[in-house]
């Protein structure tokens, strides 16, 4: 009889423990990323804003660079044929149709055909500098986010630890782990958030600068080809 009673009590205790464990697991699984981020405090809003700005800049610059790189591989050969045949208007129309940095460089040089070659080269180089500046606009802000977001995360770490120690000092001898939870959440979550935003912005910045460097090389190559073209024999008429 006593054995049955003890067995019954043990079964009830085991069932109670299992229910408690199951309830704890369900509660932990119910914590979403938004709930975790909210524990980070107001600095998470700053990191969220920086992440939105970083994604916007990356998307805009990626599309601009991708579009600028789309140019017909026969473009320079067609320009050479038009200029050799003295079809200047056709060459300008081809540049306008291409609508790319390389085409704008060539167009800038074509409209100055007849002037000294040094003047033409200076105009083309100035146009190239303007195109490069347009492509690089916004990248310093992306680089700032890459370096600043982790620092904001570390600031959250310091604020969280200050909050934790403040709670400990106010608690006196009645120190409870729950008093430290909010400060620890702020410290850890802001650090993770800042590192994530910073890493994404850092890789995005380097990816864009690499693509811009490739495009600049193509622009320089096109400039050299165009200047060499002007030294080649041409006809005398400039009409289509």
PDB file of C-alpha atoms in Angstrom:
ATOM      1  CA  UNK A   1       0.000   0.000   0.000  1.00  0.00           C
ATOM      2  CA  UNK A   2       2.727   2.411   0.994  1.00  0.00           C
ATOM      3  CA  UNK A   3       4.670   1.475  -2.126  1.00  0.00           C
ATOM      4  CA  UNK A   4       1.682   2.299  -4.304  1.00  0.00           C
ATOM      5  CA  UNK A   5       1.263   5.672  -2.629  1.00  0.00           C
ATOM      6  CA  UNK A   6       4.946   6.527  -3.130  1.00  0.00           C
ATOM      7  CA  UNK A   7       4.777   5.404  -6.730  1.00  0.00           C
ATOM      8  CA  UNK A   8       1.711   7.564  -7.304  1.00  0.00           C
ATOM      9  CA  UNK A   9       3.384  10.602  -5.741  1.00  0.00           C
ATOM     10  CA  UNK A  10       6.532  10.046  -7.805  1.00  0.00           C
ATOM     11  CA  UNK A  11       4.471   9.800 -10.989  1.00  0.00           C
ATOM     12  CA  UNK A  12       2.627  13.008 -10.163  1.00  0.00           C
ATOM     13  CA  UNK A  13       5.900  14.805  -9.391  1.00  0.00           C
ATOM     14  CA  UNK A  14       7.456  13.580 -12.640  1.00  0.00           C
ATOM     15  CA  UNK A  15       4.429  14.690 -14.628  1.00  0.00           C
ATOM     16  CA  UNK A  16       4.563  18.085 -12.926  1.00  0.00           C
ATOM     17  CA  UNK A  17       8.260  18.466 -13.767  1.00  0.00           C
ATOM     18  CA  UNK A  18       7.654  17.486 -17.380  1.00  0.00           C
ATOM     19  CA  UNK A  19       4.848  20.034 -17.657  1.00  0.00           C
ATOM     20  CA  UNK A  20       7.119  22.712 -16.208  1.00  0.00           C
ATOM     21  CA  UNK A  21       9.909  21.871 -18.652  1.00  0.00           C
ATOM     22  CA  UNK A  22       7.479  21.819 -21.577  1.00  0.00           C
ATOM     23  CA  UNK A  23       6.034  25.175 -20.528  1.00  0.00           C
ATOM     24  CA  UNK A  24       9.539  26.655 -20.297  1.00  0.00           C
ATOM     25  CA  UNK A  25      10.481  25.348 -23.739  1.00  0.00           C
ATOM     26  CA  UNK A  26       7.294  26.720 -25.269  1.00  0.00           C
ATOM     27  CA  UNK A  27       7.923  30.085 -23.647  1.00  0.00           C
ATOM     28  CA  UNK A  28      11.481  30.192 -24.960  1.00  0.00           C
ATOM     29  CA  UNK A  29      10.353  29.244 -28.460  1.00  0.00           C
ATOM     30  CA  UNK A  30       7.751  31.998 -28.409  1.00  0.00           C
ATOM     31  CA  UNK A  31      10.412  34.695 -28.078  1.00  0.00           C
ATOM     32  CA  UNK A  32      10.721  36.313 -31.507  1.00  0.00           C
ATOM     33  CA  UNK A  33      13.505  38.395 -32.956  1.00  0.00           C
ATOM     34  CA  UNK A  34      11.384  41.497 -32.472  1.00  0.00           C
ATOM     35  CA  UNK A  35      10.998  40.691 -28.775  1.00  0.00           C
ATOM     36  CA  UNK A  36      14.728  40.184 -28.454  1.00  0.00           C
ATOM     37  CA  UNK A  37      15.473  43.418 -30.305  1.00  0.00           C
ATOM     38  CA  UNK A  38      13.097  45.330 -28.047  1.00  0.00           C
ATOM     39  CA  UNK A  39      15.239  44.289 -25.088  1.00  0.00           C
ATOM     40  CA  UNK A  40      18.105  46.239 -26.589  1.00  0.00           C
ATOM     41  CA  UNK A  41      16.533  49.599 -25.877  1.00  0.00           C
ATOM     42  CA  UNK A  42      16.381  52.748 -27.951  1.00  0.00           C
ATOM     43  CA  UNK A  43      19.796  52.143 -29.528  1.00  0.00           C
ATOM     44  CA  UNK A  44      18.235  49.329 -31.555  1.00  0.00           C
ATOM     45  CA  UNK A  45      16.089  51.953 -33.298  1.00  0.00           C
ATOM     46  CA  UNK A  46      19.258  53.783 -34.301  1.00  0.00           C
ATOM     47  CA  UNK A  47      20.763  50.565 -35.628  1.00  0.00           C
ATOM     48  CA  UNK A  48      17.538  49.797 -37.495  1.00  0.00           C
ATOM     49  CA  UNK A  49      17.650  53.228 -39.163  1.00  0.00           C
ATOM     50  CA  UNK A  50      21.303  52.726 -40.121  1.00  0.00           C
ATOM     51  CA  UNK A  51      20.528  49.310 -41.585  1.00  0.00           C
ATOM     52  CA  UNK A  52      17.737  50.780 -43.733  1.00  0.00           C
ATOM     53  CA  UNK A  53      20.051  53.540 -44.989  1.00  0.00           C
ATOM     54  CA  UNK A  54      22.809  51.006 -45.718  1.00  0.00           C
ATOM     55  CA  UNK A  55      20.491  48.709 -47.680  1.00  0.00           C
ATOM     56  CA  UNK A  56      19.097  51.684 -49.639  1.00  0.00           C
ATOM     57  CA  UNK A  57      22.561  52.972 -50.568  1.00  0.00           C
ATOM     58  CA  UNK A  58      23.778  49.518 -51.537  1.00  0.00           C
ATOM     59  CA  UNK A  59      20.738  48.806 -53.705  1.00  0.00           C
ATOM     60  CA  UNK A  60      20.875  52.188 -55.418  1.00  0.00           C
ATOM     61  CA  UNK A  61      24.616  52.073 -56.126  1.00  0.00           C
ATOM     62  CA  UNK A  62      24.511  48.433 -57.227  1.00  0.00           C
ATOM     63  CA  UNK A  63      21.815  49.208 -59.790  1.00  0.00           C
ATOM     64  CA  UNK A  64      23.677  52.305 -60.983  1.00  0.00           C
ATOM     65  CA  UNK A  65      26.952  50.405 -61.408  1.00  0.00           C
ATOM     66  CA  UNK A  66      25.222  47.458 -63.044  1.00  0.00           C
ATOM     67  CA  UNK A  67      23.491  49.755 -65.523  1.00  0.00           C
ATOM     68  CA  UNK A  68      26.697  51.702 -66.189  1.00  0.00           C
ATOM     69  CA  UNK A  69      28.566  48.493 -66.993  1.00  0.00           C
ATOM     70  CA  UNK A  70      26.050  47.428 -69.645  1.00  0.00           C
ATOM     71  CA  UNK A  71      27.636  48.570 -72.885  1.00  0.00           C
ATOM     72  CA  UNK A  72      27.892  46.878 -76.257  1.00  0.00           C
ATOM     73  CA  UNK A  73      31.287  45.254 -76.758  1.00  0.00           C
ATOM     74  CA  UNK A  74      31.271  46.587 -80.339  1.00  0.00           C
ATOM     75  CA  UNK A  75      30.642  50.164 -79.180  1.00  0.00           C
ATOM     76  CA  UNK A  76      34.156  51.498 -79.716  1.00  0.00           C
ATOM     77  CA  UNK A  77      34.468  49.738 -83.062  1.00  0.00           C
ATOM     78  CA  UNK A  78      31.211  51.322 -84.235  1.00  0.00           C
ATOM     79  CA  UNK A  79      32.426  54.726 -83.042  1.00  0.00           C
ATOM     80  CA  UNK A  80      35.677  54.217 -84.938  1.00  0.00           C
ATOM     81  CA  UNK A  81      33.797  53.316 -88.128  1.00  0.00           C
ATOM     82  CA  UNK A  82      31.500  56.336 -87.851  1.00  0.00           C
ATOM     83  CA  UNK A  83      34.368  58.742 -87.276  1.00  0.00           C
ATOM     84  CA  UNK A  84      36.434  57.265 -90.095  1.00  0.00           C
ATOM     85  CA  UNK A  85      33.413  57.718 -92.372  1.00  0.00           C
ATOM     86  CA  UNK A  86      32.929  61.235 -90.965  1.00  0.00           C
ATOM     87  CA  UNK A  87      29.471  60.337 -89.640  1.00  0.00           C
ATOM     88  CA  UNK A  88      29.731  62.479 -86.542  1.00  0.00           C
ATOM     89  CA  UNK A  89      25.986  62.756 -86.022  1.00  0.00           C
ATOM     90  CA  UNK A  90      25.610  58.988 -86.143  1.00  0.00           C
ATOM     91  CA  UNK A  91      28.428  58.624 -83.597  1.00  0.00           C
ATOM     92  CA  UNK A  92      26.741  61.120 -81.266  1.00  0.00           C
ATOM     93  CA  UNK A  93      23.414  59.328 -81.664  1.00  0.00           C
ATOM     94  CA  UNK A  94      25.069  56.025 -80.726  1.00  0.00           C
ATOM     95  CA  UNK A  95      26.575  57.620 -77.604  1.00  0.00           C
ATOM     96  CA  UNK A  96      23.221  59.087 -76.617  1.00  0.00           C
ATOM     97  CA  UNK A  97      21.540  55.713 -77.124  1.00  0.00           C
ATOM     98  CA  UNK A  98      24.094  53.864 -74.985  1.00  0.00           C
ATOM     99  CA  UNK A  99      23.638  56.217 -71.995  1.00  0.00           C
ATOM    100  CA  UNK A 100      26.630  54.975 -69.983  1.00  0.00           C
ATOM    101  CA  UNK A 101      29.690  56.680 -68.444  1.00  0.00           C
ATOM    102  CA  UNK A 102      31.907  55.369 -71.244  1.00  0.00           C
ATOM    103  CA  UNK A 103      29.489  56.639 -73.885  1.00  0.00           C
ATOM    104  CA  UNK A 104      29.333  60.059 -72.216  1.00  0.00           C
ATOM    105  CA  UNK A 105      33.128  60.262 -72.176  1.00  0.00           C
ATOM    106  CA  UNK A 106      33.311  59.471 -75.876  1.00  0.00           C
ATOM    107  CA  UNK A 107      30.485  61.893 -76.635  1.00  0.00           C
ATOM    108  CA  UNK A 108      32.343  64.652 -74.795  1.00  0.00           C
ATOM    109  CA  UNK A 109      35.359  64.046 -77.008  1.00  0.00           C
ATOM    110  CA  UNK A 110      33.381  63.765 -80.247  1.00  0.00           C
ATOM    111  CA  UNK A 111      31.713  67.164 -79.873  1.00  0.00           C
ATOM    112  CA  UNK A 112      35.203  68.691 -79.542  1.00  0.00           C
ATOM    113  CA  UNK A 113      36.687  67.087 -82.641  1.00  0.00           C
ATOM    114  CA  UNK A 114      38.581  69.774 -84.547  1.00  0.00           C
ATOM    115  CA  UNK A 115      40.095  71.324 -81.426  1.00  0.00           C
ATOM    116  CA  UNK A 116      43.656  70.581 -80.220  1.00  0.00           C
ATOM    117  CA  UNK A 117      44.062  67.050 -78.912  1.00  0.00           C
ATOM    118  CA  UNK A 118      45.184  68.321 -75.509  1.00  0.00           C
ATOM    119  CA  UNK A 119      41.897  70.213 -75.133  1.00  0.00           C
ATOM    120  CA  UNK A 120      39.932  67.115 -76.136  1.00  0.00           C
ATOM    121  CA  UNK A 121      41.818  64.923 -73.671  1.00  0.00           C
ATOM    122  CA  UNK A 122      41.337  67.434 -70.858  1.00  0.00           C
ATOM    123  CA  UNK A 123      37.597  67.593 -71.533  1.00  0.00           C
ATOM    124  CA  UNK A 124      37.313  63.804 -71.579  1.00  0.00           C
ATOM    125  CA  UNK A 125      39.298  63.477 -68.337  1.00  0.00           C
ATOM    126  CA  UNK A 126      37.171  66.112 -66.628  1.00  0.00           C
ATOM    127  CA  UNK A 127      34.047  64.273 -67.721  1.00  0.00           C
ATOM    128  CA  UNK A 128      35.556  61.056 -66.386  1.00  0.00           C
ATOM    129  CA  UNK A 129      36.195  62.646 -62.998  1.00  0.00           C
ATOM    130  CA  UNK A 130      32.588  63.835 -62.873  1.00  0.00           C
ATOM    131  CA  UNK A 131      31.316  60.350 -63.702  1.00  0.00           C
ATOM    132  CA  UNK A 132      33.509  58.769 -61.030  1.00  0.00           C
ATOM    133  CA  UNK A 133      32.297  61.273 -58.446  1.00  0.00           C
ATOM    134  CA  UNK A 134      28.697  60.454 -59.377  1.00  0.00           C
ATOM    135  CA  UNK A 135      29.342  56.724 -58.995  1.00  0.00           C
ATOM    136  CA  UNK A 136      31.066  57.161 -55.632  1.00  0.00           C
ATOM    137  CA  UNK A 137      28.428  59.497 -54.189  1.00  0.00           C
ATOM    138  CA  UNK A 138      26.956  57.881 -51.076  1.00  0.00           C
ATOM    139  CA  UNK A 139      29.799  55.418 -50.485  1.00  0.00           C
ATOM    140  CA  UNK A 140      31.387  57.516 -47.689  1.00  0.00           C
ATOM    141  CA  UNK A 141      28.095  57.295 -45.789  1.00  0.00           C
ATOM    142  CA  UNK A 142      28.062  53.518 -46.257  1.00  0.00           C
ATOM    143  CA  UNK A 143      31.644  53.340 -44.964  1.00  0.00           C
ATOM    144  CA  UNK A 144      30.641  55.485 -41.984  1.00  0.00           C
ATOM    145  CA  UNK A 145      27.814  53.067 -41.169  1.00  0.00           C
ATOM    146  CA  UNK A 146      30.225  50.128 -41.451  1.00  0.00           C
ATOM    147  CA  UNK A 147      32.504  51.712 -38.861  1.00  0.00           C
ATOM    148  CA  UNK A 148      29.904  53.461 -36.723  1.00  0.00           C
ATOM    149  CA  UNK A 149      27.336  50.697 -36.221  1.00  0.00           C
ATOM    150  CA  UNK A 150      29.658  48.463 -34.144  1.00  0.00           C
ATOM    151  CA  UNK A 151      30.629  51.483 -32.054  1.00  0.00           C
ATOM    152  CA  UNK A 152      26.959  52.169 -31.357  1.00  0.00           C
ATOM    153  CA  UNK A 153      26.605  48.505 -30.395  1.00  0.00           C
ATOM    154  CA  UNK A 154      29.515  48.817 -27.975  1.00  0.00           C
ATOM    155  CA  UNK A 155      27.917  51.949 -26.565  1.00  0.00           C
ATOM    156  CA  UNK A 156      24.847  49.850 -25.857  1.00  0.00           C
ATOM    157  CA  UNK A 157      27.120  47.338 -24.113  1.00  0.00           C
ATOM    158  CA  UNK A 158      28.490  50.020 -21.816  1.00  0.00           C
ATOM    159  CA  UNK A 159      25.011  51.399 -21.113  1.00  0.00           C
ATOM    160  CA  UNK A 160      23.725  47.906 -20.356  1.00  0.00           C
ATOM    161  CA  UNK A 161      26.557  47.146 -17.959  1.00  0.00           C
ATOM    162  CA  UNK A 162      26.088  50.489 -16.196  1.00  0.00           C
ATOM    163  CA  UNK A 163      22.410  49.692 -15.826  1.00  0.00           C
ATOM    164  CA  UNK A 164      23.214  46.229 -14.451  1.00  0.00           C
ATOM    165  CA  UNK A 165      25.654  47.548 -11.847  1.00  0.00           C
ATOM    166  CA  UNK A 166      23.226  50.320 -10.932  1.00  0.00           C
ATOM    167  CA  UNK A 167      20.533  47.741 -10.247  1.00  0.00           C
ATOM    168  CA  UNK A 168      22.990  45.709  -8.173  1.00  0.00           C
ATOM    169  CA  UNK A 169      23.969  48.714  -6.059  1.00  0.00           C
ATOM    170  CA  UNK A 170      20.323  49.583  -5.383  1.00  0.00           C
ATOM    171  CA  UNK A 171      19.509  46.000  -4.437  1.00  0.00           C
ATOM    172  CA  UNK A 172      22.011  45.931  -1.593  1.00  0.00           C
ATOM    173  CA  UNK A 173      22.299  42.432  -0.146  1.00  0.00           C
ATOM    174  CA  UNK A 174      19.152  41.239  -1.941  1.00  0.00           C
ATOM    175  CA  UNK A 175      20.854  40.659  -5.278  1.00  0.00           C
ATOM    176  CA  UNK A 176      18.691  38.723  -7.720  1.00  0.00           C
ATOM    177  CA  UNK A 177      19.642  37.617 -11.210  1.00  0.00           C
ATOM    178  CA  UNK A 178      16.436  39.172 -12.534  1.00  0.00           C
ATOM    179  CA  UNK A 179      17.793  42.589 -11.551  1.00  0.00           C
ATOM    180  CA  UNK A 180      20.594  42.123 -14.049  1.00  0.00           C
ATOM    181  CA  UNK A 181      18.536  40.741 -16.930  1.00  0.00           C
ATOM    182  CA  UNK A 182      17.526  44.047 -18.503  1.00  0.00           C
ATOM    183  CA  UNK A 183      21.052  45.425 -18.405  1.00  0.00           C
ATOM    184  CA  UNK A 184      22.539  42.223 -19.792  1.00  0.00           C
ATOM    185  CA  UNK A 185      19.941  42.153 -22.595  1.00  0.00           C
ATOM    186  CA  UNK A 186      20.828  45.716 -23.553  1.00  0.00           C
ATOM    187  CA  UNK A 187      24.548  44.947 -23.457  1.00  0.00           C
ATOM    188  CA  UNK A 188      24.451  41.763 -25.525  1.00  0.00           C
ATOM    189  CA  UNK A 189      21.707  42.524 -28.036  1.00  0.00           C
ATOM    190  CA  UNK A 190      22.990  45.967 -29.011  1.00  0.00           C
ATOM    191  CA  UNK A 191      26.455  44.497 -29.518  1.00  0.00           C
ATOM    192  CA  UNK A 192      25.095  41.779 -31.794  1.00  0.00           C
ATOM    193  CA  UNK A 193      22.912  44.274 -33.687  1.00  0.00           C
ATOM    194  CA  UNK A 194      25.771  46.720 -34.185  1.00  0.00           C
ATOM    195  CA  UNK A 195      28.115  44.011 -35.435  1.00  0.00           C
ATOM    196  CA  UNK A 196      25.529  42.644 -37.870  1.00  0.00           C
ATOM    197  CA  UNK A 197      24.827  46.080 -39.372  1.00  0.00           C
ATOM    198  CA  UNK A 198      28.523  46.937 -39.481  1.00  0.00           C
ATOM    199  CA  UNK A 199      29.572  43.667 -41.124  1.00  0.00           C
ATOM    200  CA  UNK A 200      26.855  43.877 -43.794  1.00  0.00           C
ATOM    201  CA  UNK A 201      27.711  47.515 -44.558  1.00  0.00           C
ATOM    202  CA  UNK A 202      31.439  46.721 -44.643  1.00  0.00           C
ATOM    203  CA  UNK A 203      31.116  43.892 -47.157  1.00  0.00           C
ATOM    204  CA  UNK A 204      28.638  45.928 -49.210  1.00  0.00           C
ATOM    205  CA  UNK A 205      31.039  48.883 -49.322  1.00  0.00           C
ATOM    206  CA  UNK A 206      33.970  46.758 -50.462  1.00  0.00           C
ATOM    207  CA  UNK A 207      31.836  45.018 -53.076  1.00  0.00           C
ATOM    208  CA  UNK A 208      30.726  48.340 -54.549  1.00  0.00           C
ATOM    209  CA  UNK A 209      34.201  49.883 -54.526  1.00  0.00           C
ATOM    210  CA  UNK A 210      35.553  46.798 -56.296  1.00  0.00           C
ATOM    211  CA  UNK A 211      32.929  47.111 -59.038  1.00  0.00           C
ATOM    212  CA  UNK A 212      33.575  50.841 -59.363  1.00  0.00           C
ATOM    213  CA  UNK A 213      37.313  50.160 -59.754  1.00  0.00           C
ATOM    214  CA  UNK A 214      36.562  47.741 -62.590  1.00  0.00           C
ATOM    215  CA  UNK A 215      34.326  50.328 -64.251  1.00  0.00           C
ATOM    216  CA  UNK A 216      36.988  53.030 -63.874  1.00  0.00           C
ATOM    217  CA  UNK A 217      39.480  50.728 -65.611  1.00  0.00           C
ATOM    218  CA  UNK A 218      37.043  50.306 -68.501  1.00  0.00           C
ATOM    219  CA  UNK A 219      36.560  54.081 -68.705  1.00  0.00           C
ATOM    220  CA  UNK A 220      40.314  54.671 -68.813  1.00  0.00           C
ATOM    221  CA  UNK A 221      40.698  52.023 -71.502  1.00  0.00           C
ATOM    222  CA  UNK A 222      37.926  53.628 -73.569  1.00  0.00           C
ATOM    223  CA  UNK A 223      39.566  57.044 -73.192  1.00  0.00           C
ATOM    224  CA  UNK A 224      42.877  55.692 -74.474  1.00  0.00           C
ATOM    225  CA  UNK A 225      41.158  53.991 -77.398  1.00  0.00           C
ATOM    226  CA  UNK A 226      39.309  57.181 -78.291  1.00  0.00           C
ATOM    227  CA  UNK A 227      42.445  59.335 -78.168  1.00  0.00           C
ATOM    228  CA  UNK A 228      44.270  56.788 -80.341  1.00  0.00           C
ATOM    229  CA  UNK A 229      41.330  56.923 -82.719  1.00  0.00           C
ATOM    230  CA  UNK A 230      41.775  60.662 -83.188  1.00  0.00           C
ATOM    231  CA  UNK A 231      45.326  60.065 -84.412  1.00  0.00           C
ATOM    232  CA  UNK A 232      44.119  57.720 -87.138  1.00  0.00           C
ATOM    233  CA  UNK A 233      43.451  59.006 -90.701  1.00  0.00           C
ATOM    234  CA  UNK A 234      39.942  60.408 -91.187  1.00  0.00           C
ATOM    235  CA  UNK A 235      37.914  61.834 -94.024  1.00  0.00           C
ATOM    236  CA  UNK A 236      37.372  65.544 -94.566  1.00  0.00           C
ATOM    237  CA  UNK A 237      33.604  65.784 -94.423  1.00  0.00           C
ATOM    238  CA  UNK A 238      31.658  65.801 -91.144  1.00  0.00           C
ATOM    239  CA  UNK A 239      28.207  65.154 -92.553  1.00  0.00           C
ATOM    240  CA  UNK A 240      26.269  61.866 -92.496  1.00  0.00           C
TER     241      UNK A 240
END
